[in-house]
Coordinates of C-alpha atoms and ligand atoms in Angstrom, one line a residue:
X1 CA -1.8 -21.2 14.4
X2 CA -4.0 -22.0 11.6
X3 CA -4.9 -25.7 12.8
X4 CA -5.8 -24.2 16.0
X5 CA -9.6 -24.9 15.6
X6 CA -11.4 -26.5 18.6
X7 CA -12.9 -29.7 17.3
X8 CA -13.9 -31.6 20.4
X9 CA -15.0 -30.4 24.0
X10 CA -15.8 -33.0 26.7
X11 CA -16.9 -32.1 30.1
X12 CA -16.4 -34.8 33.2
X13 CA -18.1 -34.3 36.8
X14 CA -15.7 -35.5 39.3
X15 CA -16.8 -35.7 42.9
X16 CA -13.8 -35.3 45.3
X17 CA -14.3 -35.6 48.9
X18 CA -13.2 -33.0 51.5
X19 CA -10.8 -33.9 54.4
X20 CA -13.4 -32.4 56.8
X21 CA -16.5 -30.5 56.4
X22 CA -16.2 -27.2 55.1
X23 CA -18.3 -24.4 56.7
X24 CA -18.8 -20.9 55.9
X25 CA -21.7 -18.5 56.8
X26 CA -23.6 -19.4 53.5
X27 CA -23.3 -23.3 53.6
X28 CA -21.7 -26.7 54.8
X29 CA -20.3 -29.3 52.4
X30 CA -18.3 -32.5 52.7
X31 CA -17.7 -33.2 48.8
X32 CA -17.7 -31.1 45.8
X33 CA -18.7 -31.8 42.2
X34 CA -15.6 -30.6 39.9
X35 CA -16.2 -30.2 36.4
X36 CA -13.3 -30.7 34.3
X37 CA -13.3 -29.6 30.7
X38 CA -11.0 -31.4 28.0
X39 CA -10.6 -29.7 24.9
X40 CA -8.7 -30.6 21.6
X41 CA -7.8 -28.8 18.6
X42 CA -7.5 -30.2 15.0
X43 CA -3.5 -30.4 15.2
X44 CA -4.1 -32.7 18.4
X45 CA -3.4 -30.1 21.2
X46 CA -5.3 -31.0 24.4
X47 CA -6.2 -28.4 27.1
X48 CA -7.8 -28.8 30.5
X49 CA -10.0 -26.4 32.4
X50 CA -11.7 -27.2 35.6
X51 CA -14.5 -25.3 37.8
X52 CA -15.9 -26.4 41.3
X53 CA -18.5 -23.8 42.4
X54 CA -20.5 -24.2 45.3
X55 CA -24.4 -24.0 44.6
X56 CA -25.1 -21.7 47.4
X57 CA -22.1 -19.2 46.4
X58 CA -22.7 -19.0 42.6
X59 CA -26.0 -20.7 41.7
X60 CA -23.8 -23.4 39.6
X61 CA -22.3 -26.9 40.5
X62 CA -20.3 -29.4 38.4
X63 CA -23.4 -30.7 37.3
X64 CA -25.3 -27.7 36.1
X65 CA -21.8 -27.0 34.4
X66 CA -22.3 -30.3 32.7
X67 CA -25.6 -29.7 31.3
X68 CA -24.9 -25.9 30.3
X69 CA -21.8 -27.0 28.4
X70 CA -23.4 -30.0 26.9
X71 CA -26.4 -28.0 25.5
X72 CA -25.2 -24.5 25.0
X73 CA -21.4 -23.6 25.6
X74 CA -19.7 -26.6 23.4
X75 CA -21.5 -25.5 20.5
X76 CA -20.4 -21.8 21.0
X77 CA -16.9 -22.8 21.2
X78 CA -16.7 -25.5 18.8
X79 CA -15.1 -24.6 15.4
X80 CA -13.4 -21.4 16.8
X81 CA -9.8 -20.7 17.1
X82 CA -8.3 -20.9 20.0
X83 CA -6.6 -17.6 19.8
X84 CA -10.0 -15.9 19.4
X85 CA -10.7 -15.8 23.1
X86 CA -12.6 -12.7 23.1
X87 CA -14.7 -13.9 20.2
X88 CA -15.2 -17.2 22.1
X89 CA -16.3 -15.3 25.1
X90 CA -18.6 -13.2 23.2
X91 CA -20.2 -16.5 21.8
X92 CA -20.7 -18.0 24.9
X93 CA -22.3 -14.8 26.4
X94 CA -24.7 -15.0 23.5
X95 CA -25.3 -18.4 24.0
X96 CA -26.5 -18.4 27.6
X97 CA -26.3 -15.7 30.5
X98 CA -24.5 -16.1 33.7
X99 CA -22.9 -19.3 34.4
X100 CA -19.6 -18.0 34.9
X101 CA -18.1 -21.0 36.2
X102 CA -18.9 -23.1 33.3
X103 CA -17.3 -20.5 31.1
X104 CA -14.4 -20.1 33.4
X105 CA -13.7 -24.1 32.8
X106 CA -13.8 -23.7 29.0
X107 CA -11.5 -20.4 29.1
X108 CA -9.1 -22.2 31.3
X109 CA -8.8 -24.9 28.9
X110 CA -8.5 -22.9 26.0
X111 CA -5.5 -21.1 27.7
X112 CA -3.8 -24.3 28.5
X113 CA -4.3 -25.5 24.9
X114 CA -3.1 -22.1 23.7
X115 CA 0.2 -22.4 26.0
X116 CA 0.6 -25.8 24.9
X117 CA 0.4 -24.8 21.3
X118 CA 2.9 -22.1 21.3
X119 CA 5.4 -23.8 23.9
X120 CA 4.8 -21.1 26.4
X121 CA 3.6 -21.1 30.1
X122 CA 0.1 -19.4 30.6
X123 CA 1.2 -16.4 32.3
X124 CA 3.3 -15.2 29.0
X125 CA -0.2 -15.2 27.4
X126 CA -1.5 -12.9 30.1
X127 CA 1.2 -10.2 30.0
X128 CA 4.5 -11.9 31.4
X129 CA 5.4 -12.4 35.0
X130 CA 5.3 -9.6 37.2
X131 CA 5.9 -11.8 40.4
X132 CA 7.8 -15.2 40.5
X133 CA 6.8 -16.2 43.9
X134 CA 3.4 -15.6 45.4
X135 CA 2.5 -15.5 49.2
X136 CA -0.5 -17.3 50.4
X137 CA -3.1 -16.8 52.8
X138 CA -4.7 -19.8 54.7
X139 CA -8.5 -19.7 55.6
X140 CA -9.8 -21.1 58.8
X141 CA -13.7 -22.2 58.2
X142 CA -16.3 -22.2 60.5
X143 CA -15.6 -24.9 63.3
X144 CA -15.3 -25.2 67.1
X145 CA -13.4 -22.4 68.8
X146 CA -10.5 -24.9 69.7
X147 CA -10.0 -26.4 66.7
X148 CA -10.2 -22.9 64.6
X149 CA -7.3 -21.5 66.8
X150 CA -5.3 -24.7 66.5
X151 CA -5.5 -24.7 62.9
X152 CA -4.5 -21.1 62.8
X153 CA -1.5 -21.6 64.8
X154 CA -0.4 -24.5 62.8
X155 CA -0.8 -22.9 59.8
X156 CA 1.2 -19.7 60.8
X157 CA 4.0 -22.1 61.8
X158 CA 4.0 -23.8 58.3
X159 CA 4.6 -20.1 56.8
X160 CA 1.3 -18.7 55.7
X161 CA 1.4 -15.1 55.5
X162 CA -2.0 -14.0 56.2
X163 CA -4.7 -16.0 58.3
X164 CA -8.2 -15.4 57.0
X165 CA -11.2 -16.5 59.3
X166 CA -14.6 -17.3 58.2
X167 CA -17.1 -15.2 60.1
X168 CA -21.0 -14.0 59.9
X169 CA -22.8 -16.6 61.7
X170 CA -22.3 -15.8 65.6
X171 CA -21.0 -12.2 66.3
X172 CA -20.1 -13.1 70.0
X173 CA -18.1 -16.0 68.9
X174 CA -16.4 -14.1 65.9
X175 CA -15.1 -11.3 68.5
X176 CA -13.9 -14.1 70.9
X177 CA -11.9 -15.9 68.3
X178 CA -10.5 -12.7 66.5
X179 CA -9.1 -11.3 69.9
X180 CA -7.8 -14.8 71.0
X181 CA -6.0 -15.1 67.5
X182 CA -4.6 -11.6 68.0
X183 CA -3.0 -12.9 71.2
X184 CA -1.9 -16.2 70.0
X185 CA -0.5 -14.9 66.7
X186 CA 0.7 -11.6 67.3
X187 CA 0.5 -8.3 65.3
X188 CA 3.1 -9.6 62.8
X189 CA 0.2 -12.0 61.3
X190 CA -2.5 -10.0 59.8
X191 CA -6.1 -11.5 60.3
X192 CA -8.5 -11.2 57.6
X193 CA -12.2 -11.7 58.0
X194 CA -14.6 -13.1 55.5
X195 CA -18.2 -13.0 56.4
X196 CA -19.5 -14.5 53.2
X197 CA -22.7 -11.9 53.3
X198 CA -23.5 -13.0 56.7
X199 CA -24.1 -9.6 58.6
X200 CA -26.3 -6.8 57.8
X201 CA -24.4 -3.6 57.7
X202 CA -25.0 -2.5 61.5
X203 CA -23.8 -6.0 62.6
X204 CA -20.5 -5.7 60.4
X205 CA -19.9 -2.3 62.0
X206 CA -20.7 -3.7 65.4
X207 CA -18.1 -6.5 65.2
X208 CA -15.3 -3.9 63.9
X209 CA -16.4 -1.9 66.8
X210 CA -15.6 -4.8 69.4
X211 CA -12.3 -5.5 67.8
X212 CA -11.2 -1.7 67.3
X213 CA -7.7 -2.5 68.9
X214 CA -6.9 -5.7 67.1
X215 CA -5.4 -4.9 63.8
X216 CA -7.6 -6.3 60.8
X217 CA -6.0 -6.6 57.5
X218 CA -9.3 -6.6 55.6
X219 CA -13.2 -7.4 56.0
X220 CA -14.3 -9.1 53.2
X221 CA -17.9 -9.4 51.9
X222 CA -19.3 -8.3 55.1
X223 CA -23.0 -8.1 53.8
X224 CA -25.4 -9.5 51.1
X225 CA -23.7 -9.3 47.7
X226 CA -26.7 -7.2 46.1
X227 CA -26.5 -4.4 48.9
X228 CA -24.0 -2.1 47.3
X229 CA -25.4 0.5 49.6
X230 CA -24.5 -1.4 52.5
X231 CA -21.3 -2.2 51.5
X232 CA -20.5 1.6 51.0
X233 CA -22.1 2.1 54.4
X234 CA -19.8 0.0 56.1
X235 CA -16.8 1.1 54.1
X236 CA -17.5 4.5 55.2
X237 CA -17.5 3.7 58.8
X238 CA -14.8 1.1 58.9
X239 CA -11.9 3.3 59.9
X240 CA -8.7 2.0 59.0
X241 CA -10.2 -1.6 58.2
X242 CA -10.2 -1.9 54.3
X243 CA -13.4 -3.5 52.8
X244 CA -13.0 -6.1 50.3
X245 CA -15.5 -7.3 47.6
X246 CA -15.8 -10.8 46.7
X247 CA -19.5 -12.0 45.9
X248 CA -20.4 -8.6 45.2
X249 CA -17.9 -8.5 42.6
X250 CA -18.7 -11.7 40.7
X251 CA -18.4 -10.2 37.0
X252 CA -16.7 -7.6 35.0
X253 CA -19.8 -5.5 35.3
X254 CA -20.3 -6.2 39.1
X255 CA -16.7 -5.1 39.7
X256 CA -17.3 -1.8 37.7
X257 CA -20.5 -1.3 39.5
X258 CA -18.7 -1.9 43.1
X259 CA -16.2 0.7 42.1
X260 CA -18.7 3.2 40.8
X261 CA -20.5 3.0 44.4
X262 CA -17.1 3.4 46.0
X263 CA -18.1 0.1 47.9
X264 CA -14.5 -1.4 48.2
X265 CA -11.0 -0.8 49.0
X266 CA -10.1 -4.3 47.8
X267 CA -11.2 -7.0 45.5
X268 CA -11.1 -10.9 45.7
X269 CA -10.9 -12.0 42.1
X270 CA -11.6 -15.6 41.8
X271 CA -10.6 -16.7 37.9
X272 CA -13.6 -19.5 38.6
X273 CA -16.1 -16.9 39.6
X274 CA -15.7 -14.2 37.2
X275 CA -15.7 -16.5 33.8
X276 CA -12.1 -17.3 33.6
X277 CA -8.8 -16.0 33.0
X278 CA -9.8 -13.4 30.2
X279 CA -12.4 -11.9 32.6
X280 CA -10.0 -12.0 35.5
X281 CA -7.4 -10.1 33.8
X282 CA -10.1 -7.4 32.7
X283 CA -11.1 -6.9 36.3
X284 CA -7.5 -6.8 37.4
X285 CA -6.9 -4.0 35.0
X286 CA -10.3 -2.2 36.2
X287 CA -8.8 -2.5 40.0
X288 CA -5.4 -1.2 39.0
X289 CA -6.6 1.6 37.1
X290 CA -8.8 2.7 40.3
X291 CA -5.4 2.6 42.4
X292 CA -6.6 -0.2 44.4
X293 CA -5.5 -3.7 45.0
X294 CA -6.8 -7.5 44.9
X295 CA -6.3 -10.7 45.8
X296 CA -7.1 -14.1 44.1
X297 CA -9.6 -16.3 46.2
X298 CA -10.7 -20.0 45.3
X299 CA -13.7 -21.7 44.8
X300 CA -12.1 -24.8 46.3
X301 CA -10.7 -26.2 42.7
X302 CA -8.0 -28.5 43.1
X303 CA -4.7 -28.1 40.9
X304 CA -6.2 -27.5 37.5
X305 CA -8.1 -24.4 38.5
X306 CA -5.3 -23.5 41.1
X307 CA -2.7 -23.5 38.2
X308 CA -4.9 -21.0 36.5
X309 CA -5.1 -18.7 39.4
X310 CA -1.2 -18.8 39.9
X311 CA -0.7 -17.6 36.2
X312 CA -3.2 -14.9 36.9
X313 CA -1.7 -13.4 40.0
X314 CA 2.0 -14.0 38.5
X315 CA 1.2 -11.8 35.8
X316 CA -1.1 -9.1 37.3
X317 CA 0.3 -6.2 39.1
X318 CA -2.8 -5.6 40.8
X319 CA -3.1 -9.0 42.5
X320 CA -0.3 -7.8 45.2
X321 CA -2.2 -9.4 48.3
X322 CA -1.4 -13.0 49.8
X323 CA -4.0 -15.2 48.2
X324 CA -6.1 -18.2 49.1
X325 CA -5.9 -19.6 45.7
X326 CA -4.5 -22.8 46.8
X327 CA -7.0 -23.7 49.4
X328 CA -8.7 -26.6 47.3
X329 CA -6.1 -28.9 47.3
X330 CA -5.2 -28.7 50.9
X331 CA -8.9 -29.0 51.8
X332 CA -9.6 -32.2 49.4
X333 CA -8.1 -35.6 50.0
X334 CA -8.0 -36.3 46.5
X335 CA -6.8 -34.4 43.3
X336 CA -7.1 -34.4 39.6
X337 CA -3.3 -34.1 38.5
X338 CA -0.3 -36.3 39.1
X339 CA 1.8 -33.6 41.0
X340 CA -0.1 -30.9 42.9
X341 CA 1.6 -27.7 43.0
X342 CA 3.6 -27.3 46.2
X343 CA 3.3 -24.9 48.8
X344 CA 6.8 -23.7 50.2
X345 CA 6.8 -21.8 53.5
X346 CA 3.7 -20.2 52.5
X347 CA 4.7 -19.6 49.0
X348 CA 4.0 -20.9 45.5
X349 CA 6.2 -20.5 42.6
X350 CA 4.4 -20.0 39.0
X351 CA 5.0 -23.3 36.8
X352 CA 7.1 -22.9 34.0
X353 CA 6.0 -25.7 31.5
X354 CA 3.9 -24.8 28.3
X355 CA 0.1 -24.2 29.3
X356 CA -1.0 -24.5 32.9
X357 CA 2.0 -26.9 33.7
X358 CA -0.1 -29.7 35.4
X359 CA -0.5 -33.1 34.2
X360 CA -4.0 -34.2 34.6
X361 CA -4.8 -37.6 35.8
X362 CA -7.9 -38.8 33.0
X363 CA -8.0 -42.2 34.9
X364 CA -10.2 -40.2 37.3
X365 CA -13.1 -39.1 35.0
X366 CA -16.2 -40.9 35.3
X367 CA -15.7 -41.1 39.0
X368 CA -19.1 -39.9 40.8
X369 CA -18.9 -42.2 43.7
Ligands
MG1 MG1 -14.7 -14.7 50.3

């Protein structure tokens, strides 16, 4: 432990192509810039972190992370002891506001190194394991009606426990897809809606009105992220459909404000969105204390970021809903690790090796194509 000072931090931006255009109500993309952090301690332990935010969702990209890390965050973390994670966050926050994805990439690398240094999987550092096996949800992006129905059907056959569909661009199309999927998939497969802020409060309610007879598991981020009054307006009128906050709960303080305003029944806690594992666990505790539930979404990180999410969900009681935390590897045609986490009948197991439990392929660094 006394040789656990951080002596080197590097960031590499790697652009990875997506298998097909990924579209949600906020944006469309064909590739993503992933920022990979490689951190080393004085006794030679190496930890890796990853963040892959989309510019329209978070105001950050792999390239802003590179600049912010090189100009501000490296200095905040260099020379600190790995195990002083609260102090590292304090120093990062006082060096630059916001930039949660950049901070998450460092936080994940610190946790990976802590685990390797102690010979323990990361979940052990977060409280231990409350669930060994985690159910996954599949997310159907905005695409043609026929493609969306075919993809949902195929993913249910593969074993995914929840089908989440992206809505929020054209209300009539959304209604048609929800009604068709309900008929195709039956009531045993819950459907979760995610509008990514695409509706006004009244449009969101109009959608729910038109699918009143279809069981909807949850309605994620129906309105603009800053519209907490609108979120509450929808929640008070959504009947049996629980409202989930995602973009509205982008930080620990945001999550607290959503709870104070009684704006959500459920939370989507993304490790890469909220500033890393340390912050994600704080939010999970807040959600647990409120007697509510959460899921872990994804910024489409590949297996380094995904492994961080898996350790998070394995260790946090509030994270009891099926998660789309493994979406990134499935949507990309390349990865950053030699052996991606595998999905077995719609579930993932928590890695047991020290640290995150994935082997990073450093040969990929420097590829910007
Ligand atoms: Mg979402």
